[in-house]
Short mmCIF file of C-alpha atoms (C1' of nucleotides) in Angstrom, two decimals:
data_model
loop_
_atom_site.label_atom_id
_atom_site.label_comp_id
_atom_site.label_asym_id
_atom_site.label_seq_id
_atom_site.Cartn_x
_atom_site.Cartn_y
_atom_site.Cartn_z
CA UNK A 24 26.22 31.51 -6.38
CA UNK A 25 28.55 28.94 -5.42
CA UNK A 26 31.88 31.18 -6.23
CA UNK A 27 34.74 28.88 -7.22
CA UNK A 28 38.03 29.89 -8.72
CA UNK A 29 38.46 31.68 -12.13
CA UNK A 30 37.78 28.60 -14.66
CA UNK A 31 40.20 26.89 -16.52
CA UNK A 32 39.01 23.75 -18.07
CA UNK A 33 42.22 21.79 -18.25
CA UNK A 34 45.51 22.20 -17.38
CA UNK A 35 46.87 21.21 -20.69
CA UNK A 36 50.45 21.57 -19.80
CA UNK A 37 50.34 18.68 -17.22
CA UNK A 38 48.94 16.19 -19.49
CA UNK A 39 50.71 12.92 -20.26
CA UNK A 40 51.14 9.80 -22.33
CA UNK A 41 50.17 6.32 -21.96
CA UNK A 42 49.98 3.27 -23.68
CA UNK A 43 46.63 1.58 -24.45
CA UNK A 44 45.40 -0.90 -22.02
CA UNK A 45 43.33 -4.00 -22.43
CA UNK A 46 40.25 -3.35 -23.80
CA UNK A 47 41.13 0.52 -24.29
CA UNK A 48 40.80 1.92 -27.17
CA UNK A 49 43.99 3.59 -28.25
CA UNK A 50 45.22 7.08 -27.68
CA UNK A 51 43.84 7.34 -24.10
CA UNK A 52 45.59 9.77 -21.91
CA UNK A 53 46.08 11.06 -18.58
CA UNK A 54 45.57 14.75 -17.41
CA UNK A 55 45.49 16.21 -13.82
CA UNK A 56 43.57 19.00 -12.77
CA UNK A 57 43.78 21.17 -9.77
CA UNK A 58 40.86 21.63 -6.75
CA UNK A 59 38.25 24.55 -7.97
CA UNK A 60 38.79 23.60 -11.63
CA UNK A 61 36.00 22.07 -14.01
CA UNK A 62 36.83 19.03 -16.17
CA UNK A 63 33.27 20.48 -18.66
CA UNK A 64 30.19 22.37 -18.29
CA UNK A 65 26.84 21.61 -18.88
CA UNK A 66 26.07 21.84 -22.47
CA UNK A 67 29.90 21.33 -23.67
CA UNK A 68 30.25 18.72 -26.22
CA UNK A 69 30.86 15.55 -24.38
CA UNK A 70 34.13 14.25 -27.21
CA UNK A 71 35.70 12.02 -24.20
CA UNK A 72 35.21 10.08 -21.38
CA UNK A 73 37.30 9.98 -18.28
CA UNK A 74 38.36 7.35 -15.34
CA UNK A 75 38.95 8.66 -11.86
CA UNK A 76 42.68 7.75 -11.00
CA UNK A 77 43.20 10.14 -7.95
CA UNK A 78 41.02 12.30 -5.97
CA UNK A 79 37.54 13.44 -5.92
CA UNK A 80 35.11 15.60 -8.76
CA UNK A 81 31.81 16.49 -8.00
CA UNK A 82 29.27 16.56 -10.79
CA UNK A 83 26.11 18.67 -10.43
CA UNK A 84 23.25 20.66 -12.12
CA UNK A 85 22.02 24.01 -11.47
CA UNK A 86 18.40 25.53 -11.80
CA UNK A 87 17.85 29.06 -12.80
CA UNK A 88 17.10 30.39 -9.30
CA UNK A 89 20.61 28.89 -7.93
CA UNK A 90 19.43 26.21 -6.00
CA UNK A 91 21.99 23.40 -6.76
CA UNK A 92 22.49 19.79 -6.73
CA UNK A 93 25.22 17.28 -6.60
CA UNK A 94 25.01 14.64 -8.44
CA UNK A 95 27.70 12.50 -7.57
CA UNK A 96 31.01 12.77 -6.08
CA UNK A 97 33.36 10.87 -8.42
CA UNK A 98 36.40 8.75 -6.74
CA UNK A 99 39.42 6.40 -8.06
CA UNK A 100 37.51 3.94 -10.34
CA UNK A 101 34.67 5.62 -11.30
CA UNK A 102 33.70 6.49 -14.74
CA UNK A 103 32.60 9.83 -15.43
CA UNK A 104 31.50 11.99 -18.64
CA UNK A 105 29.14 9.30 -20.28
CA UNK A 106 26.16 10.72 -22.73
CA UNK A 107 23.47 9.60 -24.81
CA UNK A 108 23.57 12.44 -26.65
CA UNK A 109 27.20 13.83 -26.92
CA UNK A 110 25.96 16.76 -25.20
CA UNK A 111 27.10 16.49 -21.28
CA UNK A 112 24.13 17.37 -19.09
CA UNK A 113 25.58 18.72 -15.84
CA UNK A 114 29.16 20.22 -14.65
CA UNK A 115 32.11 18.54 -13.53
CA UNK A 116 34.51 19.99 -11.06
CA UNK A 117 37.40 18.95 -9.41
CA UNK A 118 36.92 19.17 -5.30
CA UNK A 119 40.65 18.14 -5.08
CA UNK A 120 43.56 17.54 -6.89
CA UNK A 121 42.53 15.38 -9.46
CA UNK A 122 44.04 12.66 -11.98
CA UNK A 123 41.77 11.45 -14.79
CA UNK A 124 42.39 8.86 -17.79
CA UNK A 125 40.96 10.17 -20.46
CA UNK A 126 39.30 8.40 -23.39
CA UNK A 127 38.74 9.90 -26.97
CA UNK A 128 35.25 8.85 -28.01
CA UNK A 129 31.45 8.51 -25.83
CA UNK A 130 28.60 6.39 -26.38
CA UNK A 131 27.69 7.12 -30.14
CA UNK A 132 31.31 6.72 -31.56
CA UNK A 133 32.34 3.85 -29.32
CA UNK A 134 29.26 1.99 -31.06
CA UNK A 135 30.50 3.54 -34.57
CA UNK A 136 34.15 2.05 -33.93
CA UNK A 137 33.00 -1.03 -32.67
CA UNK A 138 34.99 -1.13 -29.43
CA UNK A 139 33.01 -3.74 -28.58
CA UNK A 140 35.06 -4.49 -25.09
CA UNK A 141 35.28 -1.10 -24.31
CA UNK A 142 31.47 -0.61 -24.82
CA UNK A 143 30.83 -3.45 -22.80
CA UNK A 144 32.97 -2.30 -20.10
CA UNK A 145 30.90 1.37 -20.39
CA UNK A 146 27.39 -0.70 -20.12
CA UNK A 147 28.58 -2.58 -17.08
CA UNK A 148 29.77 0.74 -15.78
CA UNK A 149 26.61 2.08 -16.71
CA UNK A 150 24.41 -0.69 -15.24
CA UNK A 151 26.34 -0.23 -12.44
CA UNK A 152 25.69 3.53 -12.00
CA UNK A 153 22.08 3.28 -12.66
CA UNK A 154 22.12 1.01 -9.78
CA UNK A 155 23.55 3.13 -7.05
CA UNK A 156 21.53 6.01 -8.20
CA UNK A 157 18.58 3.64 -7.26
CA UNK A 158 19.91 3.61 -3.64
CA UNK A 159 20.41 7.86 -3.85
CA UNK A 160 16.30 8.46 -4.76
CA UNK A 161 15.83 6.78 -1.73
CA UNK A 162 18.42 8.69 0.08
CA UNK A 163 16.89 12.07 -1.40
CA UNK A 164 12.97 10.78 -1.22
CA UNK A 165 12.35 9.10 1.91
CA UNK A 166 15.38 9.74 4.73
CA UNK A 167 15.82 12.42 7.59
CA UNK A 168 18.54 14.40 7.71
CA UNK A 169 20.13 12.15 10.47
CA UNK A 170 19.29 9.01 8.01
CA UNK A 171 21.35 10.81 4.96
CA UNK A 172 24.02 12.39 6.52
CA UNK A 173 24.78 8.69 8.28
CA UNK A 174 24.34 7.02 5.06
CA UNK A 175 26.81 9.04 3.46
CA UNK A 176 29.31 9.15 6.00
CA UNK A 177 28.95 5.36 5.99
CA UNK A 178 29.01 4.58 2.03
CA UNK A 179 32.48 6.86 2.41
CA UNK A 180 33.81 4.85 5.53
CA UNK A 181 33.17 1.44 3.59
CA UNK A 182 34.99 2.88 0.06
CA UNK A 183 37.90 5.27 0.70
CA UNK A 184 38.13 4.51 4.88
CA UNK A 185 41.67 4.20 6.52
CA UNK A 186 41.99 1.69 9.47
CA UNK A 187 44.02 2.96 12.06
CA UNK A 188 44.54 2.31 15.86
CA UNK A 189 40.82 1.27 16.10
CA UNK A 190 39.29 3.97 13.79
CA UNK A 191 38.78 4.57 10.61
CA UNK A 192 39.17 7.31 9.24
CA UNK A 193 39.26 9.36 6.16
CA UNK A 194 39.23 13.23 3.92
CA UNK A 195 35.86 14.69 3.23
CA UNK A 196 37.38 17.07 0.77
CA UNK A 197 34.47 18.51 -0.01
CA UNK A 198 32.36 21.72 1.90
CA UNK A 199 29.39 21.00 3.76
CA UNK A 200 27.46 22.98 1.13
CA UNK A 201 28.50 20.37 -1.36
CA UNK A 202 27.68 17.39 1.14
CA UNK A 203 24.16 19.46 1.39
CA UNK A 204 22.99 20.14 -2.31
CA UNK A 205 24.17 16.05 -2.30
CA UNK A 206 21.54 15.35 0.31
CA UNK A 207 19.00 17.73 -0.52
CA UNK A 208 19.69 19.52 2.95
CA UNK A 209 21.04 22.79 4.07
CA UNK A 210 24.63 23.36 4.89
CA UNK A 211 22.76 24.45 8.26
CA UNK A 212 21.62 21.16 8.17
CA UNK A 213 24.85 19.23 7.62
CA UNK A 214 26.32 21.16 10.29
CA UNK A 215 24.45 20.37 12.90
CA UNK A 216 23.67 16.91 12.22
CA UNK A 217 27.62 16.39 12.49
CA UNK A 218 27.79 18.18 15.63
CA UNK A 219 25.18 15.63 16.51
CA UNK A 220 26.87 12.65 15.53
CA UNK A 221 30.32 13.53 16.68
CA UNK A 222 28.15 14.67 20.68
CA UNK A 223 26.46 11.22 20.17
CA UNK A 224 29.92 9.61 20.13
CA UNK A 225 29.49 7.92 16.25
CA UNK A 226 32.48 9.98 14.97
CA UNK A 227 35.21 12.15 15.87
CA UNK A 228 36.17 15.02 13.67
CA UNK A 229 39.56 15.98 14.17
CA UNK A 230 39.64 18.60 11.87
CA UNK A 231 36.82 20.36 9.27
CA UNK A 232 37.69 17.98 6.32
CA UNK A 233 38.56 14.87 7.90
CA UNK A 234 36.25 12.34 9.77
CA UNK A 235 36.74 9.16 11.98
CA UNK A 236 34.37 6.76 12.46
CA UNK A 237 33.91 5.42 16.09
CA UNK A 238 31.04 3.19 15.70
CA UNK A 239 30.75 1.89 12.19
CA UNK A 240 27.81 -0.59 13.44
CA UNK A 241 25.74 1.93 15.11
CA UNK A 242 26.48 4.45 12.49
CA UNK A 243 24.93 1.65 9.88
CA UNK A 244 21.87 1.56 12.23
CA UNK A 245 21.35 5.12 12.01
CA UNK A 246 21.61 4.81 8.07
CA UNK A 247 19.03 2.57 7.76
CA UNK A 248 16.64 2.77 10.62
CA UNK A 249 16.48 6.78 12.23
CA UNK B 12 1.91 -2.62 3.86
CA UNK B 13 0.81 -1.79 0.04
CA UNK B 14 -1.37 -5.20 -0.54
CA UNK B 15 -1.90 -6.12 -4.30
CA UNK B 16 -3.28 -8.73 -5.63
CA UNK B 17 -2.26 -12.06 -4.51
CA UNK B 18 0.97 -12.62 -6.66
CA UNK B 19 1.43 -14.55 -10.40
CA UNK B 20 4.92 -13.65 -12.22
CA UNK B 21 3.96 -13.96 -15.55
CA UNK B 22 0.80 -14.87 -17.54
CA UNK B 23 2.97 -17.73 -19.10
CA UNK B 24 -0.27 -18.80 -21.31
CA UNK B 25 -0.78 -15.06 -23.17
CA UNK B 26 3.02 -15.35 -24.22
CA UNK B 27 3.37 -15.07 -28.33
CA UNK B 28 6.26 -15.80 -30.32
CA UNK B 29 7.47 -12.79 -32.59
CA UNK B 30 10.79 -12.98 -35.03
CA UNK B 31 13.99 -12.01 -34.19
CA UNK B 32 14.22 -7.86 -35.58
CA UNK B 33 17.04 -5.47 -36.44
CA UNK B 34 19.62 -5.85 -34.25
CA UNK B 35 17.75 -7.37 -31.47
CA UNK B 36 19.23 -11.36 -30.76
CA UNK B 37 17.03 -14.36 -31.72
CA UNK B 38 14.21 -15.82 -29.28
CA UNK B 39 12.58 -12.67 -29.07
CA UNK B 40 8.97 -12.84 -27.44
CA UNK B 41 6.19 -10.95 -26.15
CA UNK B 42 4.01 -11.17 -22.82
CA UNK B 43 1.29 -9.87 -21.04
CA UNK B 44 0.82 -8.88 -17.56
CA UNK B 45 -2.27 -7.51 -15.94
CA UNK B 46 -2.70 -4.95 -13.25
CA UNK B 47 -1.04 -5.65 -10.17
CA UNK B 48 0.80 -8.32 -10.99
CA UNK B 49 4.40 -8.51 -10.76
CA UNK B 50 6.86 -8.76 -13.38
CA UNK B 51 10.29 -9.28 -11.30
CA UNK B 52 11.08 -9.14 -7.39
CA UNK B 53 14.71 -7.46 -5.62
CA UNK B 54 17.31 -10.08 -5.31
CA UNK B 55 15.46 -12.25 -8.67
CA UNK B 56 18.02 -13.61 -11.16
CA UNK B 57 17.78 -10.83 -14.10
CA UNK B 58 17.54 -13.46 -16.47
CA UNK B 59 15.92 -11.19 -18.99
CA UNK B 60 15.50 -7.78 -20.33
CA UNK B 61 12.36 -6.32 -21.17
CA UNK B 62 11.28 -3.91 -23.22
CA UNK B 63 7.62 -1.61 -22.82
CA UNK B 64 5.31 -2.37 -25.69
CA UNK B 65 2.05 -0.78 -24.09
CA UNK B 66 0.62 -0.10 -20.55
CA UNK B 67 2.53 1.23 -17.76
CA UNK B 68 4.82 -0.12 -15.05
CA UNK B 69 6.56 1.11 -11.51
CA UNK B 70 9.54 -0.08 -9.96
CA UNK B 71 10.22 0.29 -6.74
CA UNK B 72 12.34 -0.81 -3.70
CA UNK B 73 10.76 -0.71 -0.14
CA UNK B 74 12.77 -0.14 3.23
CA UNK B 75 12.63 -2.65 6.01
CA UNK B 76 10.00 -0.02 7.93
CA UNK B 77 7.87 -0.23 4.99
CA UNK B 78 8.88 3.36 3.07
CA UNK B 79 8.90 2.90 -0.08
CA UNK B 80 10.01 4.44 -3.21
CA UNK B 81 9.22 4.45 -6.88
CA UNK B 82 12.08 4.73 -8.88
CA UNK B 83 10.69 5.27 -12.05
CA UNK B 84 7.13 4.59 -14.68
CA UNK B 85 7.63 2.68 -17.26
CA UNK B 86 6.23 3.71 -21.01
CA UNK B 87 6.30 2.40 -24.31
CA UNK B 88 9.79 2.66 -25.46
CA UNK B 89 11.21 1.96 -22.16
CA UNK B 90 13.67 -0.67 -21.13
CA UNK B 91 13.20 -2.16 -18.04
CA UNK B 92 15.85 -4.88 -16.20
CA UNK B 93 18.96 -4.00 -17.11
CA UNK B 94 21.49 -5.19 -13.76
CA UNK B 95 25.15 -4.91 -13.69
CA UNK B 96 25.39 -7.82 -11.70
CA UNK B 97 22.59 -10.32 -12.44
CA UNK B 98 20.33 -9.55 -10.07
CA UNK B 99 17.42 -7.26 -9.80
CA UNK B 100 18.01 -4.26 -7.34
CA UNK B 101 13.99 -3.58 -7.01
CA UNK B 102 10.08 -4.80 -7.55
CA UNK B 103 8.63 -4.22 -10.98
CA UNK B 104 4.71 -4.00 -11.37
CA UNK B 105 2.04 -3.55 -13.46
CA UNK B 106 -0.20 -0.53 -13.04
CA UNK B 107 -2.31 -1.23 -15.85
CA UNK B 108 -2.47 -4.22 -18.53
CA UNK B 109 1.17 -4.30 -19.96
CA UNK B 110 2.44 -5.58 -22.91
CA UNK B 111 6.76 -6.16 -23.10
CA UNK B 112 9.17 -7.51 -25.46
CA UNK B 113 11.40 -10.12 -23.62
CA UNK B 114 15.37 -10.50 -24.43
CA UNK B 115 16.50 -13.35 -22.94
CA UNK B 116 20.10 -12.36 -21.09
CA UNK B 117 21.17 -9.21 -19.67
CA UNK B 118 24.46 -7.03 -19.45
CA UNK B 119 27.00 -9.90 -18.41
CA UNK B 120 25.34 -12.73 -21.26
CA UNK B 121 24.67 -9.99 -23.71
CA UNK B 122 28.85 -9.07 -23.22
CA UNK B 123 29.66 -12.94 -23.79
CA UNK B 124 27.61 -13.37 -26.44
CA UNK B 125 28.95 -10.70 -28.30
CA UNK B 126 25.40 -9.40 -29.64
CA UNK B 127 27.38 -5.87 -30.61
CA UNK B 128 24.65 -3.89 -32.05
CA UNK B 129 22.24 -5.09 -29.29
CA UNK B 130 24.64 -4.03 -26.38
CA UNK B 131 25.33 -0.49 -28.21
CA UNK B 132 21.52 -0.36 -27.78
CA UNK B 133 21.56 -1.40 -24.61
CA UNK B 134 24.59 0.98 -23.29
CA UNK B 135 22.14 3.83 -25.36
CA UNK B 136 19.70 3.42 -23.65
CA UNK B 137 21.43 3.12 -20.07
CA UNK B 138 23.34 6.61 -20.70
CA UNK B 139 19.60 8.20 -21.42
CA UNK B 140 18.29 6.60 -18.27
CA UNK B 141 21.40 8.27 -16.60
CA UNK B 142 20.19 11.60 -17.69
CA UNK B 143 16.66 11.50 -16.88
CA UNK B 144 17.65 9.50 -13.14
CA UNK B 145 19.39 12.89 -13.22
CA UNK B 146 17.16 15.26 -13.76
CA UNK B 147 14.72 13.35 -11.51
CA UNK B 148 17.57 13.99 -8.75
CA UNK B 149 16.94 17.71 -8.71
CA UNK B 150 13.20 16.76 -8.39
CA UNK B 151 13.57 14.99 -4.92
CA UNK B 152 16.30 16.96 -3.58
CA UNK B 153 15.48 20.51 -4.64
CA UNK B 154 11.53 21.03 -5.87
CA UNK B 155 9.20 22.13 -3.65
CA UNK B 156 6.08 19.92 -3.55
CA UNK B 157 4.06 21.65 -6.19
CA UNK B 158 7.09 21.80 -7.95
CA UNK B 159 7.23 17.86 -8.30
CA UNK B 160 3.55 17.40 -8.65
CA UNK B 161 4.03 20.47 -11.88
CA UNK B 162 7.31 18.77 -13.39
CA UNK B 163 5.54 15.10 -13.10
CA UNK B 164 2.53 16.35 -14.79
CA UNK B 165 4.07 18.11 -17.59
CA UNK B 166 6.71 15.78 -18.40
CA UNK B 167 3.72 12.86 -19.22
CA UNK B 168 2.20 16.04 -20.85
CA UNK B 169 5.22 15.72 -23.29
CA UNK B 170 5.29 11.86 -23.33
CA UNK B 171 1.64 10.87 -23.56
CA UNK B 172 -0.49 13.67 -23.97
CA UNK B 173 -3.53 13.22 -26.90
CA UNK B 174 -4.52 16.36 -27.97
CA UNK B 175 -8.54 16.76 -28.39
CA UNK B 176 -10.60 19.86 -28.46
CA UNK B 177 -7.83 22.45 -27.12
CA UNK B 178 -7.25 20.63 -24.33
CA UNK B 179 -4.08 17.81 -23.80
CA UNK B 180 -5.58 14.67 -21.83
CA UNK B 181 -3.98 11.60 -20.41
CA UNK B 182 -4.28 8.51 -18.31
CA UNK B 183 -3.08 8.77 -14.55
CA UNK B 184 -3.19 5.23 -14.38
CA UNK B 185 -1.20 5.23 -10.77
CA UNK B 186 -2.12 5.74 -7.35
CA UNK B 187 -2.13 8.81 -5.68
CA UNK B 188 0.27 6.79 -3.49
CA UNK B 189 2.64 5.58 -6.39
CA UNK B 190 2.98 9.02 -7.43
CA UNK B 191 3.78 10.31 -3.52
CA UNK B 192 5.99 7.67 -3.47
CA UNK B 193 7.85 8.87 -6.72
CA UNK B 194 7.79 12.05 -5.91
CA UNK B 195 8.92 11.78 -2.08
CA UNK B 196 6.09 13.45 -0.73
CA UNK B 197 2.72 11.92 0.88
CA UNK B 198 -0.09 10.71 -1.23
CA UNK B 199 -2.61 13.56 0.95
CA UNK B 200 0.34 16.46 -0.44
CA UNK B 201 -0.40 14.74 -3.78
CA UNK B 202 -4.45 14.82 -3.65
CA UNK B 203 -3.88 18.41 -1.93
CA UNK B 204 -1.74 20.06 -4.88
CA UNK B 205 -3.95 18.40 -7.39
CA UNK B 206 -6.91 19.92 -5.97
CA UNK B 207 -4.68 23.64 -5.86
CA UNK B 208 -3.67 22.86 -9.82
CA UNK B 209 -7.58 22.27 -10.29
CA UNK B 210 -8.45 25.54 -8.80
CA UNK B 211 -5.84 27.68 -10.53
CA UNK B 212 -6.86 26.79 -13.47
CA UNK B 213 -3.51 24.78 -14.40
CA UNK B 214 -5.34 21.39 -15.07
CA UNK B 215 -8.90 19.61 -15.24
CA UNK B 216 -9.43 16.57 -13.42
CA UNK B 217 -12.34 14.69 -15.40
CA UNK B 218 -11.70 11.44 -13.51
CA UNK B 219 -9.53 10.50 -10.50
CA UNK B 220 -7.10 8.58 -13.32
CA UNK B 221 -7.64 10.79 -15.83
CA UNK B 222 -5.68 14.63 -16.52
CA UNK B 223 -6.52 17.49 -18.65
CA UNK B 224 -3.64 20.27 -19.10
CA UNK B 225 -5.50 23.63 -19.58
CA UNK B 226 -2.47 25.53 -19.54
CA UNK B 227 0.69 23.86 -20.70
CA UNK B 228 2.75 26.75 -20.48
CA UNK B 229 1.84 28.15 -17.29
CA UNK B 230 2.13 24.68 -15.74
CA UNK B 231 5.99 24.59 -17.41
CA UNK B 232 6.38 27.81 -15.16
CA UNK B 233 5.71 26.25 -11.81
CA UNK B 234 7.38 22.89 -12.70
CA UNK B 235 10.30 25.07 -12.97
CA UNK B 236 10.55 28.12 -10.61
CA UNK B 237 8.27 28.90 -7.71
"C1'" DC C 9 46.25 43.73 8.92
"C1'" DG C 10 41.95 43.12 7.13
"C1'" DC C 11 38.95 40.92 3.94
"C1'" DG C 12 36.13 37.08 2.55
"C1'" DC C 13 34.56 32.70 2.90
"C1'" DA C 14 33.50 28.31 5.42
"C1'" DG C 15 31.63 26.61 9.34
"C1'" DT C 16 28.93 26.62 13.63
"C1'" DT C 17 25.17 27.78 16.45
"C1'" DG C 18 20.76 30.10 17.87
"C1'" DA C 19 15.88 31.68 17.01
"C1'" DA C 20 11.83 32.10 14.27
"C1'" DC C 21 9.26 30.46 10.63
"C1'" DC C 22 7.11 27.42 7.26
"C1'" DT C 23 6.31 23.52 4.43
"C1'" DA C 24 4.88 19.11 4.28
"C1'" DA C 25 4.08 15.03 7.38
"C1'" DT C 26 1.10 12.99 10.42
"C1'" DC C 27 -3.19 12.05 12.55
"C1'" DA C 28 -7.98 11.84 11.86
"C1'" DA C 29 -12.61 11.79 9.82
"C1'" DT C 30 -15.54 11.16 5.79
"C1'" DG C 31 -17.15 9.95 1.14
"C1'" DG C 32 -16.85 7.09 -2.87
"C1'" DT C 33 -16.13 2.69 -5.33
"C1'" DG C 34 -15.34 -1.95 -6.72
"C1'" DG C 35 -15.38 -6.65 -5.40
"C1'" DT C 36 -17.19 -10.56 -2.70
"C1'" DG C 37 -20.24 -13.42 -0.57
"C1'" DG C 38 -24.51 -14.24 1.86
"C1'" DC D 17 -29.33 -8.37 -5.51
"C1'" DC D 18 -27.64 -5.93 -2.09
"C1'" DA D 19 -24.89 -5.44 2.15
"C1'" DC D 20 -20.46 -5.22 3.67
"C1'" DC D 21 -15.64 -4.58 3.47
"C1'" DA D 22 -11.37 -2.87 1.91
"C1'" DC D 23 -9.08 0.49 -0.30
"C1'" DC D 24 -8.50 4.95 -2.50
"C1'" DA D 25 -9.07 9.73 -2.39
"C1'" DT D 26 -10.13 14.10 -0.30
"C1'" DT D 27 -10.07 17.43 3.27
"C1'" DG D 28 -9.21 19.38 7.99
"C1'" DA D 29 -6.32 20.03 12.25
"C1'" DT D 30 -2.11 19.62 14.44
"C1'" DT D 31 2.77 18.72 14.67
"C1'" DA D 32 7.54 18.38 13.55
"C1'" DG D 33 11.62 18.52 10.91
"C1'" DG D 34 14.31 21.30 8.34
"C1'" DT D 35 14.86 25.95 6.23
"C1'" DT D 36 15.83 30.58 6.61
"C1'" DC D 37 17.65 34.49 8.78
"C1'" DA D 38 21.14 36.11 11.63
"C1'" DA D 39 25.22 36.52 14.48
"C1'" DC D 40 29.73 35.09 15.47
"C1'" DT D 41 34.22 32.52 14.97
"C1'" DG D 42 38.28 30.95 12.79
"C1'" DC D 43 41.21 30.57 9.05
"C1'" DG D 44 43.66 31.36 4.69
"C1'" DC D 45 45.36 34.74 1.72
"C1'" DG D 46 46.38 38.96 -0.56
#
DNA sequence: CGCGCAGTTGAACCTAATCAATGGTGGTGG
DNA sequence: CCACCACCATTGATTAGGTTCAACTGCGCG
């Protein structure tokens, strides 16, 4: 449904060394991977686990009938590729060009090696996921469209926004259909509700990937209230 | 805006010592809450970590308006508490007399105290949450409403149902509300596509708390397409 | 140059929310 | 003991928000 480039699942020939880190196990590596590419696929064997250095991936599941979801869009610092199971349960793709660290190992073996700092490190991470995906069921159950389009625009202005002459601004790398199978909408949806927000003076949008927030305050309002 | 009964934490005189077991830390102990009451509160200290003996629980958070959301049921088996940061992020209940295993300490204590084999629990347990938080995702942002009321049926199907004469019964011990509120939809959608699954056969509803599943497999096809 | 895809916008439709009325039930107090 | 109240659940009528269908634009790329 959602056509992206021919697959390759990692461009091998750009990875590189580097020294463990404290509380890394050893042998951890970076790799890069280029926008369209998937870092694993539902159902692949989940043998490592990876920490955004650089850019954005988008995890997400698909049902049978081609409706999709996002799960998560994954940015510098977040941990991504965890399983109970060592089976992943949705797909990874890059949205732009990516840099990962990538650790050998996932939950089962880190417990068998007795990493101990490293597993802590993964349950805080963990903890810490669990929590913000508290704060996306409401997003999904109980906003408008207005609501979850602010609240995402907002979440992005407070993590990855650059201040500049009175605005901040910032890349949305990603397509609105992304943004939309993220918030449960239509791309329809996100389209319009931008064009809303950007009439209503909240944000400028200077070009089709990059956003400026005016009016962080009201735009917080919006999130919250409707 | 949902009243319960006025409010006791704990039942601090039903508590019962139990021994330390594998790989759980010392100071173990069990408690009992009954219906309504609450276990923890958003923004408590998560002193503790608790783990579903019998009975079910809901947590929840609730927007300033008063929209609310359940984030999850609690089962046997379940672990409920875990924070990243110390704190609780939402309300925990009791729908129906509960019986949990306390740990005293959560992520950050459990860490310092180095209780390995607990933690690798712990971080097992978190990554599983992960993927069912996941597939619940899809639910709110992509299922229609009888697909939600389907997928919620047949999933405790799977987890509690008691076979007996052909048919697979269980407890509904939640409100029609709880379940709106878990599913993002209103509690009349809920009593509406109850009443539809009654008519078509799908399910018999001996008791407004009570489920029959007449047709497991059929039921598995609307959870899923439609 | 032309193709294909992303994005925007308009119009019609539809699903689920909201508003409203009624029945049932459990708990409380006169 | 029973009357009353509060709450839950069900069902009907109406409304609204967002989807779907459709047309058009602009842009990147072979």
């Amino acid at each position: 449904m959602y056509v992206t480039s021919p697959v390759s699942t990692l461009d091998t020939d750009t990875i590189t060394d580097t020294e463990a880190a404290g509380g890394y196990p050893p042998l951890t590596r970076t790799i890069n991977i280029t926008a369209g590419h998937s870092l694993f696929y539902e159902g692949d064997e989940a043998d490592f686990i990876y920490e955004m250095i650089e850019g954005v991936v988008r995890t997400s599941k698909v049902l049978l009938d081609g409706r999709r979801l996002v799960l998560s869009f994954g940015y510098p610092g977040d941990v991504i590729g965890l399983s109970h199971d060592g089976i992943h349960h949705c797909n990874c793709e890059a949205v732009s060009k990516v840099r990962l660290r990538v650790y050998p190992g996932n939950t089962a073996s880190a417990e068998k090696a007795g990493h101990t700092k490293f597993t802590n490190r993964l349950l805080h991470h963990a903890a810490s996921e669990i929590n913000s995906m508290q704060e996306h069921f409401i997003m999904l159950g109980r906003k408008s469209a207005t609501e979850k389009v602010a609240s995402f625009l907002y979440t992005l202005f407070l993590r990855v926004g650059e201040k500049r002459d009175g605005k901040t601004c910032f890349d949305l790398p990603m397509s609105r259909s992304d943004i939309a199978d993220f918030l449960g909408l239509s791309h329809e949806t996100i389209s319009r509700t931008l064009t809303v927000l950007r009439q209503g003076g909240y944000i400028e949008l200077p070009r089709k990937h990059r956003v400026c927030i005016r009016q962080p305050v009201l735009l917080k309002t919006l999130a919250e209230r409707n």
